[in-house]
Short mmCIF file of C-alpha atoms and ligand atoms in Angstrom, two decimals:
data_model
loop_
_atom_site.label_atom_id
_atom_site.label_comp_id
_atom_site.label_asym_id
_atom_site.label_seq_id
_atom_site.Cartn_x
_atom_site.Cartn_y
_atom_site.Cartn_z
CA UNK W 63 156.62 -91.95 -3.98
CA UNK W 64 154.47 -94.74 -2.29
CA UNK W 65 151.22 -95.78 -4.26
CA UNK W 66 148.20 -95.52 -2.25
CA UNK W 67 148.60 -99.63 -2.35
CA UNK W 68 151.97 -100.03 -0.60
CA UNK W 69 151.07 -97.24 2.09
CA UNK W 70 148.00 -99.34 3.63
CA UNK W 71 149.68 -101.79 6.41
CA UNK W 72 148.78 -105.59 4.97
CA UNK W 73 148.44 -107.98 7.41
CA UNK W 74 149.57 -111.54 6.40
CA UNK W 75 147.67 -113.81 5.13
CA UNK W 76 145.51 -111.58 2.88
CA UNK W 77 141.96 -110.57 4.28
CA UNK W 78 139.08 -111.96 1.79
CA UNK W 79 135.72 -110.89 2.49
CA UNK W 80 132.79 -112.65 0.87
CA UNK W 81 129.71 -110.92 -0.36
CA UNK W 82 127.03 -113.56 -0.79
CA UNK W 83 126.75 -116.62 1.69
CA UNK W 84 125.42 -119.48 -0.81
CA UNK W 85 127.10 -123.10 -1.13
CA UNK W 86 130.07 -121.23 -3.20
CA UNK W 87 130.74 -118.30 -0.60
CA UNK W 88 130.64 -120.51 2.17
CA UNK W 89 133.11 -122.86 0.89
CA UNK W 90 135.13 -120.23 0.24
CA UNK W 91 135.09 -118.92 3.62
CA UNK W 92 135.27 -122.39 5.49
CA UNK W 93 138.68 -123.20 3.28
CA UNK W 94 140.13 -119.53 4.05
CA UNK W 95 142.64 -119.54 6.76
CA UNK W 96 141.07 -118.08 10.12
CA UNK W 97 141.39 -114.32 11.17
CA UNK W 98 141.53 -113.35 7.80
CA UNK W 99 137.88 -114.24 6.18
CA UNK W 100 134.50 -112.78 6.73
CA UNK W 101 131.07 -112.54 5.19
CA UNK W 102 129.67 -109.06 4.58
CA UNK W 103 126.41 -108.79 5.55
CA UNK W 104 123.38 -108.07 3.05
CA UNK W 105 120.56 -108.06 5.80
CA UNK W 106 120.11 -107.22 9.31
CA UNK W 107 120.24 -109.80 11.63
CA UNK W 108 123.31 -110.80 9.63
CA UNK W 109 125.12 -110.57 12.83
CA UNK W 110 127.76 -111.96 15.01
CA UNK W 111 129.24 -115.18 13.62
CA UNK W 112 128.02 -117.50 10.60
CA UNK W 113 127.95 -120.77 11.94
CA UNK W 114 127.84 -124.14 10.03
CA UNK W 115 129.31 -127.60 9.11
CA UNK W 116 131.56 -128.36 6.20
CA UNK W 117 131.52 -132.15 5.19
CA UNK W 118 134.35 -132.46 3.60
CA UNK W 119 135.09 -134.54 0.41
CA UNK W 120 136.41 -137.49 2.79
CA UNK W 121 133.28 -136.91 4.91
CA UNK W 122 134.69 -135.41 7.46
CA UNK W 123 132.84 -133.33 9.48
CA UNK W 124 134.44 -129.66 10.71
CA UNK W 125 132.55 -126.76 12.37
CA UNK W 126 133.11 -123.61 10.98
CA UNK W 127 132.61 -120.24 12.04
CA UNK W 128 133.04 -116.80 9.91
CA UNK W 129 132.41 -113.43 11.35
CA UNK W 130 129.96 -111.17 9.73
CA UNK W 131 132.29 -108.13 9.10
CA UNK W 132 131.50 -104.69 8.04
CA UNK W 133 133.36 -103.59 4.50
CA UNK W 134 134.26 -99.97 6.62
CA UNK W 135 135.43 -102.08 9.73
CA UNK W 136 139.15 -101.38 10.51
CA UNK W 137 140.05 -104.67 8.35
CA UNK W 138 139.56 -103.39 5.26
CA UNK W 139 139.91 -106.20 3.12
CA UNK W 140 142.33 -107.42 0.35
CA UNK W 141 140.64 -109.06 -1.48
CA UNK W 142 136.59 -108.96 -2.06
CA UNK W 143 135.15 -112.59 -3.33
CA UNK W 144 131.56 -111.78 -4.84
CA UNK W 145 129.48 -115.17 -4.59
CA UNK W 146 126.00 -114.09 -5.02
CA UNK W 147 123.40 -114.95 -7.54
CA UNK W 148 124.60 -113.24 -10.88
CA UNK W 149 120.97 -111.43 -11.22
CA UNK W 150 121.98 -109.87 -7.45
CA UNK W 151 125.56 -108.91 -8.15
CA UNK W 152 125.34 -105.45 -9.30
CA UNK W 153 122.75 -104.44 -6.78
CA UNK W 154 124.98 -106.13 -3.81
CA UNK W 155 128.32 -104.59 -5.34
CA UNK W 156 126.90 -101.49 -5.58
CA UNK W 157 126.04 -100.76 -1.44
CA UNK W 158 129.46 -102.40 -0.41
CA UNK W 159 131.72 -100.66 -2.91
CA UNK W 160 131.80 -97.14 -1.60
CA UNK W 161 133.05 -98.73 1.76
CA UNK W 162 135.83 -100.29 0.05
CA UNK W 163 139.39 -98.70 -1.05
CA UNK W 164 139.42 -98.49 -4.79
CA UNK W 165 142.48 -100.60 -5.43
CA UNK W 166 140.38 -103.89 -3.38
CA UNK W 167 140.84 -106.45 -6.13
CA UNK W 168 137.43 -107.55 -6.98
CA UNK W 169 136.46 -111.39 -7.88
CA UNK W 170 133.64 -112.88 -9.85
CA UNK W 171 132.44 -116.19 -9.39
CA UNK W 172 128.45 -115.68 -11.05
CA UNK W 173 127.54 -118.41 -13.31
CA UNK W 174 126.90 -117.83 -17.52
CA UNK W 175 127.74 -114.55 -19.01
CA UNK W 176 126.92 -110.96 -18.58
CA UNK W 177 126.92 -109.75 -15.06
CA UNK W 178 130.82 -109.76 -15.03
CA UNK W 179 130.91 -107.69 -18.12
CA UNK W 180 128.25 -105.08 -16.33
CA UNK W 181 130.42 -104.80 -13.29
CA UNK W 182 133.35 -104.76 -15.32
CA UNK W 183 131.81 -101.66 -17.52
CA UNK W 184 130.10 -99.98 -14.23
CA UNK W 185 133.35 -99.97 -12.18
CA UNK W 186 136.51 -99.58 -14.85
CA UNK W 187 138.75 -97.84 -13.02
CA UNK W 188 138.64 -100.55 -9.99
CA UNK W 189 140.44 -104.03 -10.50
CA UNK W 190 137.82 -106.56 -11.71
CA UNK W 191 138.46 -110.25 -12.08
CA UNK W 192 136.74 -113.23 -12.74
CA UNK W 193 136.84 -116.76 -11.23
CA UNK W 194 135.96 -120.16 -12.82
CA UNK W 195 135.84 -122.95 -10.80
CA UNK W 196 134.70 -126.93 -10.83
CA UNK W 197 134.46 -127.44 -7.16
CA UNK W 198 131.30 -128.88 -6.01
CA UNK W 199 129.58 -127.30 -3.36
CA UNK W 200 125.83 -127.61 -1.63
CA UNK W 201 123.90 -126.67 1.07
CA UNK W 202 121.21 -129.43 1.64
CA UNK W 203 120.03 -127.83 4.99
CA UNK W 204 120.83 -124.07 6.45
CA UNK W 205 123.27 -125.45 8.67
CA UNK W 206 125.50 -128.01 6.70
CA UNK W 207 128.19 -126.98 3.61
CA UNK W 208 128.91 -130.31 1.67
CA UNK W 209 132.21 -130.12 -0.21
CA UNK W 210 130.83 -132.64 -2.78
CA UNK W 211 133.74 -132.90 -4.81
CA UNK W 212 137.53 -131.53 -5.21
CA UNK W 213 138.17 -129.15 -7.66
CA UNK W 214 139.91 -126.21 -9.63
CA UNK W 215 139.60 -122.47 -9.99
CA UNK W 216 140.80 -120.39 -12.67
CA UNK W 217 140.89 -116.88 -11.44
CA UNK W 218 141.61 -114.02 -14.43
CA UNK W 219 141.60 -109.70 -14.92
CA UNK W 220 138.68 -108.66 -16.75
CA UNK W 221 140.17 -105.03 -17.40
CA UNK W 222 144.37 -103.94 -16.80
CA UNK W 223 143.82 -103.09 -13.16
CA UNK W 224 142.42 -106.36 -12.67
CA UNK W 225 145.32 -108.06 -14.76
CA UNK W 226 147.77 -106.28 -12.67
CA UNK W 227 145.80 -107.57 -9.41
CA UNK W 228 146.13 -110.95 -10.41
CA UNK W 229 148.65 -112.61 -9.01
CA UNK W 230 148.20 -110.68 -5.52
CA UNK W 231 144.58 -112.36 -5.72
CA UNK W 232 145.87 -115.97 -6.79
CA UNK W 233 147.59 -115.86 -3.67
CA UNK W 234 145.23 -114.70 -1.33
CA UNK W 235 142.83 -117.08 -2.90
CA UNK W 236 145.47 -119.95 -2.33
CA UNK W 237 146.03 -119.40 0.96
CA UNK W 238 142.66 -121.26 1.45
CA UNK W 239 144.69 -124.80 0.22
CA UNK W 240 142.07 -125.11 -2.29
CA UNK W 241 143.43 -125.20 -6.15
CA UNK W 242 143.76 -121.81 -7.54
CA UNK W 243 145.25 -120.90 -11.62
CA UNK W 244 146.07 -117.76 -12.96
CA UNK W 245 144.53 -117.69 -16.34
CA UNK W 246 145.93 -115.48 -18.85
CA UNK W 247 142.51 -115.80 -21.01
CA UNK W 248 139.81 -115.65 -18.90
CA UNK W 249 137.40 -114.58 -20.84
CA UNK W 250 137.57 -118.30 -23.48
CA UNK W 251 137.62 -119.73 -20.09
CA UNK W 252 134.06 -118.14 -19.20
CA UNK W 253 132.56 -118.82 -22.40
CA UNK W 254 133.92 -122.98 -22.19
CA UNK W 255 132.00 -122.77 -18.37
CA UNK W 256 128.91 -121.31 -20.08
CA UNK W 257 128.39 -123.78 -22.93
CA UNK W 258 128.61 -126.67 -20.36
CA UNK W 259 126.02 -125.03 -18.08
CA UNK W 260 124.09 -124.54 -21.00
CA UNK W 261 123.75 -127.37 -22.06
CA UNK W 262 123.54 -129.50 -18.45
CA UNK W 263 121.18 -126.86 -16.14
CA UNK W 264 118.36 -126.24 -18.21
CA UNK W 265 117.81 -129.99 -18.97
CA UNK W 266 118.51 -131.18 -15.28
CA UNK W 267 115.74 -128.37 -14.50
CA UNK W 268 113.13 -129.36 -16.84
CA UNK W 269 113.70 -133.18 -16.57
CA UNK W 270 113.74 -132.37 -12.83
CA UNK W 271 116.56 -135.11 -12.85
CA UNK W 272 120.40 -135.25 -11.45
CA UNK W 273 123.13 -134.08 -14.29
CA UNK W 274 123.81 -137.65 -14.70
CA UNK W 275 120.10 -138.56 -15.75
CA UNK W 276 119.68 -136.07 -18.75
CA UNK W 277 122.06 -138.46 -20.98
CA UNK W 278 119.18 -140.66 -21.84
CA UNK W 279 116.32 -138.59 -21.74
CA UNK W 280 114.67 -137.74 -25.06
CA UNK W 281 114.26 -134.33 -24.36
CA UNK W 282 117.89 -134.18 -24.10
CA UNK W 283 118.74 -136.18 -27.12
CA UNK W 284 115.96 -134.12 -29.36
CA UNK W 285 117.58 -130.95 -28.81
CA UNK W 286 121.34 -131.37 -27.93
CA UNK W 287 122.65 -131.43 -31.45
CA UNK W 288 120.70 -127.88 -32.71
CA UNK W 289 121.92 -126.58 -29.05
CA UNK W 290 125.52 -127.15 -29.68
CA UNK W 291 125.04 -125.79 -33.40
CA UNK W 292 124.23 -122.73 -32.19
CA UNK W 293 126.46 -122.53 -29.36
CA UNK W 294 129.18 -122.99 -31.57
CA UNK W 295 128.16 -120.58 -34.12
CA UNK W 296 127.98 -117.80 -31.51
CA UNK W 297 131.35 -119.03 -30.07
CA UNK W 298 132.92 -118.46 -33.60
CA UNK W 299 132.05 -115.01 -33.67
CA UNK W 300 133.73 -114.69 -29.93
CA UNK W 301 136.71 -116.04 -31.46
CA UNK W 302 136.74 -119.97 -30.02
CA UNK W 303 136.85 -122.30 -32.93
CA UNK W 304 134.93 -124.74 -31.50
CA UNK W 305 132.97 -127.96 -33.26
CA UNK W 306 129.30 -128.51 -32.01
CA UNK W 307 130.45 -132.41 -31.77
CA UNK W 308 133.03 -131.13 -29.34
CA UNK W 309 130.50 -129.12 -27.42
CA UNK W 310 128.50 -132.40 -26.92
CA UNK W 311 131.46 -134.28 -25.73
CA UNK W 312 132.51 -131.66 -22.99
CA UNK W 313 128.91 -131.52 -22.24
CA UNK W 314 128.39 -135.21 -21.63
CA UNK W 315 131.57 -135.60 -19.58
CA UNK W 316 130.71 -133.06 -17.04
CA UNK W 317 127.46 -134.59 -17.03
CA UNK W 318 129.04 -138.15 -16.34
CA UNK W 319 131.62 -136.82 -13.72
CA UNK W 320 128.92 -134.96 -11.55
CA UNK W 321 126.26 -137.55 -12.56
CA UNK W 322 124.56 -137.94 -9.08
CA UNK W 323 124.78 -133.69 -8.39
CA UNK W 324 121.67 -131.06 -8.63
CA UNK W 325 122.41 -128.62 -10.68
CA UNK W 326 122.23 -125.05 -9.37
CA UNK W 327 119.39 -124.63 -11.77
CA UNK W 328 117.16 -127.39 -10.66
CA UNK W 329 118.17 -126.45 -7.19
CA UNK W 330 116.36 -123.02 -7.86
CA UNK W 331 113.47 -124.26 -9.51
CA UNK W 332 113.11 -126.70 -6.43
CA UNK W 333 113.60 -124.22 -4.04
CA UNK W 334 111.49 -121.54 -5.49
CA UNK W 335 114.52 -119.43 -5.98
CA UNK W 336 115.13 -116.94 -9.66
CA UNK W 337 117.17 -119.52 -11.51
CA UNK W 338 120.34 -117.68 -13.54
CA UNK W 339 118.68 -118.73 -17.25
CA UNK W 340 119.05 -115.23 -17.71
CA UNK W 341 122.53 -115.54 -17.94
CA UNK W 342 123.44 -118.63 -19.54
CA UNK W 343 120.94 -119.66 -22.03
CA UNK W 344 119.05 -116.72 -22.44
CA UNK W 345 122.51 -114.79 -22.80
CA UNK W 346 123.36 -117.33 -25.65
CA UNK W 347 119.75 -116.29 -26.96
CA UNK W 348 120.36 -112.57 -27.20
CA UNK W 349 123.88 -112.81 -28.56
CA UNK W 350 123.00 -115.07 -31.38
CA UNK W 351 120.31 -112.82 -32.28
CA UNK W 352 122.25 -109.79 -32.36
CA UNK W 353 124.50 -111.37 -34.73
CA UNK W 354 122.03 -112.63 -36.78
CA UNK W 355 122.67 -116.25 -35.99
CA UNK W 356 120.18 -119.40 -34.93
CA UNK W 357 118.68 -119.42 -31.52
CA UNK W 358 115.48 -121.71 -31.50
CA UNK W 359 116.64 -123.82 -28.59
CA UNK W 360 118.30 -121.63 -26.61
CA UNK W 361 115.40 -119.33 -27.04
CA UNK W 362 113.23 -122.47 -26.20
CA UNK W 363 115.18 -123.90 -22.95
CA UNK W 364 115.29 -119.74 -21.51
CA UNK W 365 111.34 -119.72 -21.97
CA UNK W 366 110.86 -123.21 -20.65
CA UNK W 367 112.68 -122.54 -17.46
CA UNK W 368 111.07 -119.03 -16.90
CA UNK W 369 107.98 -120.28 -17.20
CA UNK W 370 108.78 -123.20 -14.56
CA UNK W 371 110.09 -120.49 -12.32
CA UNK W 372 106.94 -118.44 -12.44
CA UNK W 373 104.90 -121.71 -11.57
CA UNK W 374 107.64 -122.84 -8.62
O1 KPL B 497 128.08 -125.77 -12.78
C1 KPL B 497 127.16 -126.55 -12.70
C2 KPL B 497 125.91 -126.06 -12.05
O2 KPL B 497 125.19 -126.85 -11.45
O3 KPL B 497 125.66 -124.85 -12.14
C3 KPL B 497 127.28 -127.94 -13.29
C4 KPL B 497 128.52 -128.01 -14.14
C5 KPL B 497 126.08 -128.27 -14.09
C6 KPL B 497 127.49 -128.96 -12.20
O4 KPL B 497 126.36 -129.20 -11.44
#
């Protein structure tokens, strides 16, 4: 007997819809071949086409143009790419997902920890996934998507029907040219993500300085040490062996290699938008306490930034 998957006609190339039009969605979309990409709309003049210009990493300049589709439009997609804010996700996911059939492979790409394992726990009979990625991406004006810098995406199941979806969604996500991985463990792969954002965002957004800048800042050099301590710690008890000393290193070389970038943090805090500390520091935070472990400046940078958004 046919599964329900094989009986639904797929066109070729794959169709990826993407729920959440930020720098990351809309370099998705841009890269996706045409015919076969759409943003789903979360308000109401979200209509027509999404128009904008991707500056590519060579600085060239290409006009792009993705439909705003409907989840319950006759292209039901094959693939759903979920690029919002990770403090939005489960309130977005939740008003598209009864449109969608339940086999539709869905893909992370939130920043820090937690909102993948809520989806992952609301929806477990639907194939979840999350994606990890270094490409550089920013929107400096409504209008203009700059590809800041080439990069890699590791794309992983976070329960078995999203581990059997995971090829099919490698491909789909390839067809866009950009680099796409399977990766067998994507959950170490999350957690290597969150210590660098830990230790990079919350710094760049109270320094108010590019990623590059933090490196010599006091502030930074005070509390790096005791951050990576308890990182670590915590990351021993998720089953990473990992030396605070190596922490700092992977730290610092992201912050070296995207030296002249904003980090999505300070980007929040400068444009008055609910940063994700929630989800990366403060996540640290709440997991070290609940295993009895150091937290002081995690606990510290979560408050600091809070506070900064409440006065943005
Ligand atoms: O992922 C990032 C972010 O800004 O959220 C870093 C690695 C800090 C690059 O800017």
């Amino acid at each position: 007997m046919a599964s329900p998957e094989s009986s639904v006609h797929r066109p070729d190339p794959p169709v990826c819809l993407v729920l959440g039009a930020g720098a990351l969605g809309r370099l998705w979309a841009a890269y996706l071949p045409d015919n076969s990409r759409g943003f789903i709309p979360r308000k109401r003049d979200q209509t027509g086409h999404c128009r904008y210009a991707l500056v590519t990493p060579t600085g060239e300049i290409r006009p792009v143009n993705v439909p705003w589709r409907q989840p319950a439009s006759p292209d039901i997609p094959d693939c759903l790419l979920v690029t919002t804010k990770a403090q939005d996700t489960l309130t977005a996911l939740t008003d598209v997902l009864q449109h969608l059939l339940p086999q539709t492979p869905i893909v992370l790409f939130q920043n820090g920890m937690g909102s993948q394992q809520v989806v992952a726990a609301q929806w477990p009979d639907r194939p979840v996934l999350a994606a990890v990625t270094t490409e550089g991406a920013n929107r400096p004006d409504a209008d203009t998507l700059i590809h800041a810098g080439l990069g890699e995406t590791w794309v992983g199941g976070l329960n078995p029907a999203g581990c059997k979806a995971q090829s099919r969604v490698v491909t789909a996500l390839a067809s866009s040219g950009l680099i796409v991985h399977s990766e067998p463990d994507i959950a170490q792969r999350l957690l290597r993500k969150l210590a660098v954002n830990a230790g990079i965002n919350p710094f760049t957004a109270i320094i108010d300085c590019p990623n590059g800048d933090i490196l010599k800042q006091p502030f930074y050099l005070e509390h790096i040490d005791e951050l990576c301590r308890e990182i670590a710690a915590l990351m021993h008890h998720k089953g990473w062996q990992v030396a605070a000393s190596e922490l700092r290193q992977q730290i610092e070389q992201v912050a070296r290699t995207t030296a002249k970038n904003t980090s999505s943090m300070r980007s929040d805090i400068i444009n008055g938008r609910v940063t994700e500390i929630r989800f990366i520091n403060g996540w640290i935070a709440q997991e070290c306490q609940r295993h009895h472990l150091p937290s002081r400046v995690n606990h510290m940078l979560t408050t600091w930034v809070q506070d900064l958004s409440a006065i943005a």
